[in-house]
Amino acid sequence: MTRVTVESSGEFLTLHSSKGAYRFHAIWLRDNASDPETREAGSRQRLITLKDIPAPTRIAQAESKATSIDITFRPEEKTVSYDLGWLEDNAYDTNRNNVSGWTANGIETWDCGLMSAVPTGKYSALTSNSDALYNWLGLVNRYGFGKIEGGPIEEGALFKIIDLFGYVRETNYGRLFEVRTEVNPTNLAFTGLGLQAHTDNPYRDPSPTIQLLYCLESSAAGGENMVVDGFAAALRLREENEEYFDTLANYCARFEYAGEAGVCLTSRRPMIEVTPDGELVAIRFNNRSLAAITDVPFDKMATYYAAYRRLGEIIDDESMEVAFRLNPGDAFVLDNTRVLHARKGYSGEGTRWLQGCYADKDGLRSTYDAMSRAKNGNGADLG
Ligand code: FE2
């Protein structure tokens, strides 16, 4: 049976439910009231600012009902009903993982073991069946990438995949970019062998958060695409040497691209990005566009470079990589804030033609989360 007790000053209450005991502050509860004067019924957007709530707001009374709690606030003398499930879902009086480098719920890090289960969806299913799309988007959220098989072999088909979840992010490279390779063993340099796994465009601010590569032609043997989980690499670095992890997280690198007339893209961001409370949220790793690093103190620079080197070695370790072949009509989408990509070498002769574009992952997550709420029937959640 759920029970609620109000602290004598009225500054907070304690909810004793089957899931545990959680304290909630009066000001937090009042700010999150869902009555029609506080939130607009249709959009669920808040109608008031904090200054509309008296600073000395206290709980005058709290009454427990079957599935809700009625709370009266003073000095407003306002009574608002709170759904018990909503309070439990939004409890903040919980134990926290304070180790730097934790990852959000639902994220699963991986290494080469995922090679036997590459997250994949069939184009025909994704474009005709919302459950199939929902499942595939869920895999992309969980693993940071997903393959699509069996799409049309036509220029611009990549946009049909972006249309499933979001919007193209246009850049100075255009709405799409071409990746064409003539594979000729007499001139290996031309095939671009030895490209280290990287995240794309760290010199943009913000970086593109989704990349899509779509295969239109692939007649040469080899040339598989490979991906590395940057979160797994960063966490392995932390396990081996916490100082290395902290150094790459606590100091900014700089990235730059000024390779064409009229373009000068620069950014100042860390290679490993964690939020103020320690969540691992992004990796930026790209040897080609790393600029002079000038934000690391002299005393830390040697450690910084040792950490950068070790992170690169981990990324290059074959036990971290998942490789797969793209045939014409196949594509893959990746979270460019997490998953690094590269291309393996070729043997024989032939051509390879991919089209690529960028998009943003807020669109992908929004599509997935809206489907999830519709399925689970909690569409009325405060947003
Ligand atoms: Fe790339």
mmCIF file of N, CA and C and ligand atoms in Angstrom, residues 177 195 198-201 211 213 286 288 336 341-342 358, ligand 1:
data_model
loop_
_atom_site.group_PDB
_atom_site.id
_atom_site.type_symbol
_atom_site.label_atom_id
_atom_site.label_comp_id
_atom_site.label_asym_id
_atom_site.label_seq_id
_atom_site.Cartn_x
_atom_site.Cartn_y
_atom_site.Cartn_z
ATOM 1 N N PHE A 177 27.181 13.001 -50.595
ATOM 2 C CA PHE A 177 28.540 12.978 -51.140
ATOM 3 C C PHE A 177 28.790 11.621 -51.789
ATOM 4 N N LEU A 195 43.073 3.455 -44.114
ATOM 5 C CA LEU A 195 42.260 4.476 -43.476
ATOM 6 C C LEU A 195 41.921 4.006 -42.060
ATOM 7 N N HIS A 198 37.407 6.071 -37.783
ATOM 8 C CA HIS A 198 37.262 7.466 -37.358
ATOM 9 C C HIS A 198 35.792 7.814 -37.216
ATOM 10 N N THR A 199 35.536 8.928 -36.560
ATOM 11 C CA THR A 199 34.216 9.548 -36.643
ATOM 12 C C THR A 199 34.321 10.647 -37.686
ATOM 13 N N ASP A 200 33.214 10.918 -38.378
ATOM 14 C CA ASP A 200 33.249 11.892 -39.458
ATOM 15 C C ASP A 200 33.105 13.320 -38.936
ATOM 16 N N ASN A 201 33.814 14.206 -39.578
ATOM 17 C CA ASN A 201 33.576 15.658 -39.437
ATOM 18 C C ASN A 201 33.571 16.187 -38.001
ATOM 19 N N GLN A 211 25.376 9.224 -39.752
ATOM 20 C CA GLN A 211 25.884 9.087 -41.112
ATOM 21 C C GLN A 211 25.241 7.867 -41.763
ATOM 22 N N LEU A 213 25.652 5.446 -45.275
ATOM 23 C CA LEU A 213 26.396 5.095 -46.490
ATOM 24 C C LEU A 213 25.595 4.050 -47.248
ATOM 25 N N ASN A 286 39.626 11.374 -35.188
ATOM 26 C CA ASN A 286 39.890 11.496 -36.621
ATOM 27 C C ASN A 286 41.283 12.067 -36.812
ATOM 28 N N ARG A 288 42.964 12.569 -39.431
ATOM 29 C CA ARG A 288 43.177 13.453 -40.584
ATOM 30 C C ARG A 288 42.826 14.893 -40.283
ATOM 31 N N ASN A 336 27.230 8.784 -35.373
ATOM 32 C CA ASN A 336 28.576 9.329 -35.560
ATOM 33 C C ASN A 336 29.148 9.931 -34.277
ATOM 34 N N HIS A 341 34.072 4.340 -38.078
ATOM 35 C CA HIS A 341 33.951 3.505 -39.276
ATOM 36 C C HIS A 341 35.220 3.610 -40.119
ATOM 37 N N ALA A 342 35.408 2.605 -40.945
ATOM 38 C CA ALA A 342 36.534 2.576 -41.884
ATOM 39 C C ALA A 342 36.209 1.561 -42.960
ATOM 40 N N TYR A 358 24.488 12.865 -44.277
ATOM 41 C CA TYR A 358 24.370 13.018 -42.826
ATOM 42 C C TYR A 358 22.929 13.306 -42.444
HETATM 43 FE FE FE2 B 1 34.312 8.677 -42.898
#
